[in-house]
GROMACS .gro file of N, CA and C in nm:
model
  339
    1MET      N    1  -3.817  -2.909  -4.016
    1MET     CA    2  -3.840  -2.832  -4.135
    1MET      C    3  -3.718  -2.743  -4.160
    2THR      N    4  -3.676  -2.734  -4.281
    2THR     CA    5  -3.559  -2.653  -4.311
    2THR      C    6  -3.595  -2.506  -4.315
    3THR      N    7  -3.493  -2.425  -4.313
    3THR     CA    8  -3.513  -2.280  -4.315
    3THR      C    9  -3.584  -2.237  -4.443
    4ALA      N   10  -3.542  -2.290  -4.557
    4ALA     CA   11  -3.601  -2.250  -4.685
    4ALA      C   12  -3.747  -2.292  -4.692
    5ARG      N   13  -3.780  -2.412  -4.647
    5ARG     CA   14  -3.919  -2.459  -4.652
    5ARG      C   15  -4.007  -2.376  -4.559
    6THR      N   16  -3.955  -2.346  -4.440
    6THR     CA   17  -4.033  -2.266  -4.346
    6THR      C   18  -4.055  -2.126  -4.402
    7SER      N   19  -3.951  -2.068  -4.457
    7SER     CA   20  -3.965  -1.931  -4.508
    7SER      C   21  -4.058  -1.926  -4.628
    8LYS      N   22  -4.055  -2.027  -4.713
    8LYS     CA   23  -4.147  -2.029  -4.827
    8LYS      C   24  -4.290  -2.045  -4.780
    9SER      N   25  -4.312  -2.128  -4.680
    9SER     CA   26  -4.449  -2.145  -4.631
    9SER      C   27  -4.500  -2.017  -4.565
   10VAL      N   28  -4.412  -1.944  -4.499
   10VAL     CA   29  -4.452  -1.815  -4.440
   10VAL      C   30  -4.489  -1.716  -4.551
   11LEU      N   31  -4.408  -1.710  -4.655
   11LEU     CA   32  -4.435  -1.618  -4.765
   11LEU      C   33  -4.565  -1.654  -4.837
   12ILE      N   34  -4.585  -1.780  -4.869
   12ILE     CA   35  -4.706  -1.823  -4.938
   12ILE      C   36  -4.830  -1.800  -4.851
   13SER      N   37  -4.817  -1.827  -4.723
   13SER     CA   38  -4.930  -1.805  -4.632
   13SER      C   39  -4.964  -1.658  -4.621
   14ALA      N   40  -4.862  -1.573  -4.615
   14ALA     CA   41  -4.887  -1.429  -4.608
   14ALA      C   42  -4.955  -1.379  -4.736
   15CYS      N   43  -4.922  -1.438  -4.848
   15CYS     CA   44  -4.988  -1.401  -4.974
   15CYS      C   45  -5.132  -1.452  -4.980
   16ALA      N   46  -5.158  -1.563  -4.913
   16ALA     CA   47  -5.292  -1.622  -4.917
   16ALA      C   48  -5.393  -1.547  -4.830
   17VAL      N   49  -5.347  -1.480  -4.727
   17VAL     CA   50  -5.439  -1.413  -4.634
   17VAL      C   51  -5.525  -1.308  -4.705
   18PRO      N   52  -5.467  -1.210  -4.777
   18PRO     CA   53  -5.555  -1.112  -4.842
   18PRO      C   54  -5.645  -1.174  -4.949
   19VAL      N   55  -5.595  -1.276  -5.016
   19VAL     CA   56  -5.677  -1.342  -5.118
   19VAL      C   57  -5.801  -1.405  -5.055
   20LEU      N   58  -5.782  -1.472  -4.943
   20LEU     CA   59  -5.895  -1.536  -4.876
   20LEU      C   60  -5.991  -1.435  -4.816
   21VAL      N   61  -5.939  -1.330  -4.756
   21VAL     CA   62  -6.025  -1.231  -4.692
   21VAL      C   63  -6.105  -1.153  -4.797
   22VAL      N   64  -6.040  -1.110  -4.903
   22VAL     CA   65  -6.109  -1.037  -5.008
   22VAL      C   66  -6.206  -1.128  -5.083
   23GLY      N   67  -6.170  -1.255  -5.096
   23GLY     CA   68  -6.256  -1.351  -5.164
   23GLY      C   69  -6.370  -1.405  -5.080
   24GLN      N   70  -6.395  -1.343  -4.963
   24GLN     CA   71  -6.505  -1.380  -4.874
   24GLN      C   72  -6.488  -1.518  -4.810
   25PHE      N   73  -6.364  -1.559  -4.788
   25PHE     CA   74  -6.333  -1.682  -4.716
   25PHE      C   75  -6.252  -1.648  -4.591
   26ALA      N   76  -6.300  -1.550  -4.516
   26ALA     CA   77  -6.225  -1.496  -4.403
   26ALA      C   78  -6.202  -1.601  -4.294
   27MET      N   79  -6.295  -1.692  -4.273
   27MET     CA   80  -6.276  -1.793  -4.169
   27MET      C   81  -6.163  -1.888  -4.205
   28LEU      N   82  -6.148  -1.919  -4.333
   28LEU     CA   83  -6.038  -2.006  -4.376
   28LEU      C   84  -5.902  -1.938  -4.364
   29ALA      N   85  -5.901  -1.806  -4.357
   29ALA     CA   86  -5.776  -1.732  -4.347
   29ALA      C   87  -5.706  -1.757  -4.214
   30ILE      N   88  -5.775  -1.820  -4.120
   30ILE     CA   89  -5.711  -1.851  -3.993
   30ILE      C   90  -5.593  -1.946  -4.012
   31VAL      N   91  -5.601  -2.033  -4.112
   31VAL     CA   92  -5.494  -2.129  -4.137
   31VAL      C   93  -5.366  -2.058  -4.182
   32PRO      N   94  -5.369  -1.974  -4.287
   32PRO     CA   95  -5.244  -1.906  -4.324
   32PRO      C   96  -5.194  -1.809  -4.218
   33VAL      N   97  -5.284  -1.746  -4.143
   33VAL     CA   98  -5.240  -1.657  -4.036
   33VAL      C   99  -5.164  -1.737  -3.931
   34ALA      N  100  -5.217  -1.853  -3.895
   34ALA     CA  101  -5.149  -1.940  -3.798
   34ALA      C  102  -5.015  -1.990  -3.852
   35LEU      N  103  -5.009  -2.019  -3.981
   35LEU     CA  104  -4.882  -2.063  -4.041
   35LEU      C  105  -4.777  -1.951  -4.041
   36VAL      N  106  -4.820  -1.829  -4.066
   36VAL     CA  107  -4.727  -1.716  -4.061
   36VAL      C  108  -4.671  -1.699  -3.921
   37VAL      N  109  -4.759  -1.702  -3.822
   37VAL     CA  110  -4.715  -1.683  -3.684
   37VAL      C  111  -4.625  -1.798  -3.639
   38SER      N  112  -4.667  -1.922  -3.664
   38SER     CA  113  -4.586  -2.036  -3.619
   38SER      C  114  -4.454  -2.044  -3.695
   39GLY      N  115  -4.455  -2.010  -3.823
   39GLY     CA  116  -4.332  -2.013  -3.901
   39GLY      C  117  -4.230  -1.911  -3.854
   40THR      N  118  -4.277  -1.792  -3.818
   40THR     CA  119  -4.184  -1.691  -3.770
   40THR      C  120  -4.135  -1.722  -3.628
   41LEU      N  121  -4.217  -1.790  -3.550
   41LEU     CA  122  -4.173  -1.827  -3.416
   41LEU      C  123  -4.075  -1.945  -3.417
   42ARG      N  124  -4.092  -2.036  -3.510
   42ARG     CA  125  -4.007  -2.156  -3.514
   42ARG      C  126  -3.874  -2.133  -3.584
   43ASN      N  127  -3.867  -2.036  -3.671
   43ASN     CA  128  -3.747  -2.015  -3.752
   43ASN      C  129  -3.672  -1.891  -3.701
   44GLN      N  130  -3.552  -1.911  -3.651
   44GLN     CA  131  -3.472  -1.801  -3.599
   44GLN      C  132  -3.433  -1.701  -3.708
   45ALA      N  133  -3.420  -1.747  -3.831
   45ALA     CA  134  -3.384  -1.657  -3.940
   45ALA      C  135  -3.495  -1.556  -3.971
   46LEU      N  136  -3.616  -1.589  -3.931
   46LEU     CA  137  -3.731  -1.502  -3.958
   46LEU      C  138  -3.773  -1.420  -3.836
   47ARG      N  139  -3.687  -1.411  -3.736
   47ARG     CA  140  -3.727  -1.342  -3.613
   47ARG      C  141  -3.756  -1.195  -3.633
   48SER      N  142  -3.701  -1.133  -3.735
   48SER     CA  143  -3.732  -0.992  -3.761
   48SER      C  144  -3.874  -0.974  -3.817
   49LEU      N  145  -3.938  -1.083  -3.858
   49LEU     CA  146  -4.076  -1.077  -3.906
   49LEU      C  147  -4.178  -1.093  -3.794
   50ARG      N  148  -4.132  -1.127  -3.676
   50ARG     CA  149  -4.224  -1.156  -3.565
   50ARG      C  150  -4.317  -1.040  -3.531
   51PRO      N  151  -4.270  -0.916  -3.525
   51PRO     CA  152  -4.366  -0.807  -3.497
   51PRO      C  153  -4.473  -0.793  -3.605
   52TRP      N  154  -4.435  -0.815  -3.730
   52TRP     CA  155  -4.532  -0.805  -3.839
   52TRP      C  156  -4.630  -0.921  -3.835
   53ALA      N  157  -4.581  -1.039  -3.800
   53ALA     CA  158  -4.670  -1.154  -3.787
   53ALA      C  159  -4.766  -1.135  -3.670
   54ALA      N  160  -4.717  -1.076  -3.562
   54ALA     CA  161  -4.804  -1.048  -3.447
   54ALA      C  162  -4.909  -0.944  -3.485
   55LEU      N  163  -4.871  -0.844  -3.561
   55LEU     CA  164  -4.967  -0.744  -3.609
   55LEU      C  165  -5.075  -0.809  -3.694
   56LEU      N  166  -5.035  -0.896  -3.786
   56LEU     CA  167  -5.131  -0.966  -3.870
   56LEU      C  168  -5.227  -1.050  -3.786
   57ALA      N  169  -5.172  -1.123  -3.689
   57ALA     CA  170  -5.256  -1.207  -3.603
   57ALA      C  171  -5.353  -1.122  -3.521
   58ALA      N  172  -5.306  -1.010  -3.469
   58ALA     CA  173  -5.392  -0.925  -3.387
   58ALA      C  174  -5.503  -0.862  -3.470
   59VAL      N  175  -5.468  -0.814  -3.588
   59VAL     CA  176  -5.568  -0.750  -3.674
   59VAL      C  177  -5.671  -0.853  -3.721
   60TYR      N  178  -5.628  -0.974  -3.746
   60TYR     CA  179  -5.722  -1.079  -3.786
   60TYR      C  180  -5.807  -1.125  -3.667
   61ALA      N  181  -5.749  -1.127  -3.548
   61ALA     CA  182  -5.820  -1.177  -3.430
   61ALA      C  183  -5.934  -1.085  -3.387
   62ILE      N  184  -5.922  -0.957  -3.412
   62ILE     CA  185  -6.026  -0.863  -3.368
   62ILE      C  186  -6.163  -0.896  -3.429
   63PRO      N  187  -6.177  -0.905  -3.562
   63PRO     CA  188  -6.309  -0.939  -3.614
   63PRO      C  189  -6.350  -1.083  -3.582
   64LEU      N  190  -6.252  -1.171  -3.568
   64LEU     CA  191  -6.284  -1.309  -3.534
   64LEU      C  192  -6.345  -1.318  -3.394
   65VAL      N  193  -6.287  -1.249  -3.299
   65VAL     CA  194  -6.341  -1.248  -3.162
   65VAL      C  195  -6.475  -1.177  -3.157
   66LEU      N  196  -6.487  -1.064  -3.228
   66LEU     CA  197  -6.615  -0.994  -3.231
   66LEU      C  198  -6.724  -1.082  -3.291
   67TRP      N  199  -6.690  -1.159  -3.393
   67TRP     CA  200  -6.787  -1.251  -3.453
   67TRP      C  201  -6.823  -1.362  -3.356
   68ALA      N  202  -6.724  -1.414  -3.286
   68ALA     CA  203  -6.748  -1.527  -3.196
   68ALA      C  204  -6.831  -1.490  -3.074
   69ILE      N  205  -6.812  -1.369  -3.022
   69ILE     CA  206  -6.886  -1.332  -2.901
   69ILE      C  207  -7.009  -1.249  -2.929
   70GLY      N  208  -7.033  -1.217  -3.055
   70GLY     CA  209  -7.148  -1.133  -3.089
   70GLY      C  210  -7.280  -1.201  -3.059
   71PRO      N  211  -7.377  -1.123  -3.014
   71PRO     CA  212  -7.507  -1.182  -2.978
   71PRO      C  213  -7.587  -1.228  -3.100
   72ASP      N  214  -7.579  -1.156  -3.208
   72ASP     CA  215  -7.652  -1.194  -3.329
   72ASP      C  216  -7.553  -1.205  -3.444
   73ARG      N  217  -7.475  -1.312  -3.440
   73ARG     CA  218  -7.370  -1.324  -3.540
   73ARG      C  219  -7.423  -1.383  -3.670
   74ALA      N  220  -7.357  -1.344  -3.776
   74ALA     CA  221  -7.392  -1.393  -3.909
   74ALA      C  222  -7.340  -1.536  -3.924
   75PRO      N  223  -7.389  -1.607  -4.024
   75PRO     CA  224  -7.343  -1.745  -4.042
   75PRO      C  225  -7.196  -1.757  -4.084
   76SER      N  226  -7.136  -1.649  -4.132
   76SER     CA  227  -6.994  -1.655  -4.169
   76SER      C  228  -6.923  -1.530  -4.121
   77LEU      N  229  -6.795  -1.545  -4.100
   77LEU     CA  230  -6.713  -1.432  -4.056
   77LEU      C  231  -6.710  -1.323  -4.162
   78SER      N  232  -6.705  -1.361  -4.288
   78SER     CA  233  -6.699  -1.263  -4.397
   78SER      C  234  -6.821  -1.172  -4.399
   79LYS      N  235  -6.937  -1.226  -4.368
   79LYS     CA  236  -7.059  -1.146  -4.370
   79LYS      C  237  -7.072  -1.059  -4.246
   80ASP      N  238  -7.010  -1.101  -4.137
   80ASP     CA  239  -7.020  -1.028  -4.012
   80ASP      C  240  -6.908  -0.925  -3.995
   81MET      N  241  -6.800  -0.940  -4.071
   81MET     CA  242  -6.685  -0.852  -4.057
   81MET      C  243  -6.715  -0.713  -4.110
   82HIS      N  244  -6.674  -0.612  -4.032
   82HIS     CA  245  -6.691  -0.474  -4.076
   82HIS      C  246  -6.602  -0.453  -4.200
   83PRO      N  247  -6.651  -0.380  -4.300
   83PRO     CA  248  -6.574  -0.362  -4.423
   83PRO      C  249  -6.437  -0.297  -4.404
   84VAL      N  250  -6.416  -0.227  -4.295
   84VAL     CA  251  -6.286  -0.164  -4.271
   84VAL      C  252  -6.178  -0.269  -4.245
   85PHE      N  253  -6.216  -0.382  -4.188
   85PHE     CA  254  -6.117  -0.483  -4.154
   85PHE      C  255  -6.056  -0.551  -4.276
   86VAL      N  256  -6.126  -0.557  -4.387
   86VAL     CA  257  -6.073  -0.623  -4.507
   86VAL      C  258  -5.945  -0.556  -4.555
   87PRO      N  259  -5.944  -0.424  -4.578
   87PRO     CA  260  -5.817  -0.364  -4.620
   87PRO      C  261  -5.712  -0.360  -4.509
   88VAL      N  262  -5.755  -0.352  -4.384
   88VAL     CA  263  -5.658  -0.350  -4.274
   88VAL      C  264  -5.585  -0.485  -4.265
   89ILE      N  265  -5.659  -0.593  -4.275
   89ILE     CA  266  -5.598  -0.726  -4.271
   89ILE      C  267  -5.509  -0.745  -4.394
   90SER      N  268  -5.556  -0.701  -4.509
   90SER     CA  269  -5.476  -0.712  -4.631
   90SER      C  270  -5.346  -0.631  -4.621
   91LEU      N  271  -5.355  -0.511  -4.565
   91LEU     CA  272  -5.233  -0.430  -4.549
   91LEU      C  273  -5.136  -0.493  -4.450
   92ALA      N  274  -5.188  -0.555  -4.345
   92ALA     CA  275  -5.100  -0.624  -4.249
   92ALA      C  276  -5.029  -0.741  -4.316
   93ALA      N  277  -5.100  -0.814  -4.401
   93ALA     CA  278  -5.037  -0.926  -4.473
   93ALA      C  279  -4.934  -0.874  -4.572
   94ILE      N  280  -4.964  -0.763  -4.638
   94ILE     CA  281  -4.868  -0.704  -4.731
   94ILE      C  282  -4.745  -0.655  -4.656
   95ALA      N  283  -4.764  -0.606  -4.535
   95ALA     CA  284  -4.649  -0.563  -4.453
   95ALA      C  285  -4.558  -0.682  -4.423
   96VAL      N  286  -4.616  -0.798  -4.396
   96VAL     CA  287  -4.536  -0.919  -4.373
   96VAL      C  288  -4.458  -0.953  -4.501
   97ILE      N  289  -4.524  -0.945  -4.615
   97ILE     CA  290  -4.459  -0.978  -4.742
   97ILE      C  291  -4.344  -0.881  -4.771
   98VAL      N  292  -4.366  -0.752  -4.748
   98VAL     CA  293  -4.260  -0.653  -4.772
   98VAL      C  294  -4.143  -0.674  -4.677
   99ALA      N  295  -4.173  -0.701  -4.550
   99ALA     CA  296  -4.066  -0.727  -4.454
   99ALA      C  297  -3.989  -0.853  -4.491
  100PHE      N  298  -4.059  -0.952  -4.542
  100PHE     CA  299  -3.993  -1.075  -4.588
  100PHE      C  300  -3.902  -1.045  -4.706
  101ALA      N  301  -3.947  -0.962  -4.798
  101ALA     CA  302  -3.865  -0.926  -4.915
  101ALA      C  303  -3.739  -0.851  -4.872
  102LYS      N  304  -3.753  -0.760  -4.777
  102LYS     CA  305  -3.635  -0.689  -4.726
  102LYS      C  306  -3.539  -0.784  -4.657
  103LEU      N  307  -3.593  -0.878  -4.581
  103LEU     CA  308  -3.509  -0.975  -4.513
  103LEU      C  309  -3.437  -1.065  -4.612
  104SER      N  310  -3.505  -1.106  -4.718
  104SER     CA  311  -3.442  -1.194  -4.816
  104SER      C  312  -3.335  -1.122  -4.897
  105ARG      N  313  -3.347  -0.989  -4.910
  105ARG     CA  314  -3.242  -0.913  -4.978
  105ARG      C  315  -3.116  -0.906  -4.892
  106ARG      N  316  -3.136  -0.891  -4.761
  106ARG     CA  317  -3.021  -0.883  -4.670
  106ARG      C  318  -2.954  -1.018  -4.656
  107SER      N  319  -3.032  -1.123  -4.649
  107SER     CA  320  -2.977  -1.257  -4.627
  107SER      C  321  -3.044  -1.356  -4.721
  108PRO      N  322  -2.987  -1.374  -4.840
  108PRO     CA  323  -3.048  -1.462  -4.940
  108PRO      C  324  -3.057  -1.609  -4.897
  109ALA      N  325  -2.983  -1.649  -4.798
  109ALA     CA  326  -2.988  -1.787  -4.751
  109ALA      C  327  -3.123  -1.822  -4.689
  110VAL      N  328  -3.199  -1.720  -4.651
  110VAL     CA  329  -3.330  -1.744  -4.588
  110VAL      C  330  -3.427  -1.808  -4.686
  111VAL      N  331  -3.424  -1.767  -4.810
  111VAL     CA  332  -3.519  -1.818  -4.909
  111VAL      C  333  -3.456  -1.910  -5.012
  112LYS      N  334  -3.331  -1.943  -4.997
  112LYS     CA  335  -3.265  -2.029  -5.092
  112LYS      C  336  -3.325  -2.170  -5.086
  113ALA      N  337  -3.368  -2.220  -5.201
  113ALA     CA  338  -3.431  -2.352  -5.205
  113ALA      C  339  -3.329  -2.454  -5.204
   0.00000   0.00000   0.00000
């Protein structure tokens, strides 16, 4: 995968996370979170995004693990997730997007199609 394709997939995935979580599709948000993490790990140009991607993964993993190990879990992650996690996950995804924008300003070759 080229640098531009990887970086675009990381950006699009980071944008999809808050949309899915706010739209009550929190379980499906695992796919874009995984794409953000794997994209930042595979692409050396995006290594400055790794702490933000790790933050996003950790913040998303907390309600996911609580839902998975809970004794009386709801049928969906969105219904079982504490309302505080929705803005926290969204803010973590926005932090990835802002860090990506700063990185693309410093090095335009990262996002060049």
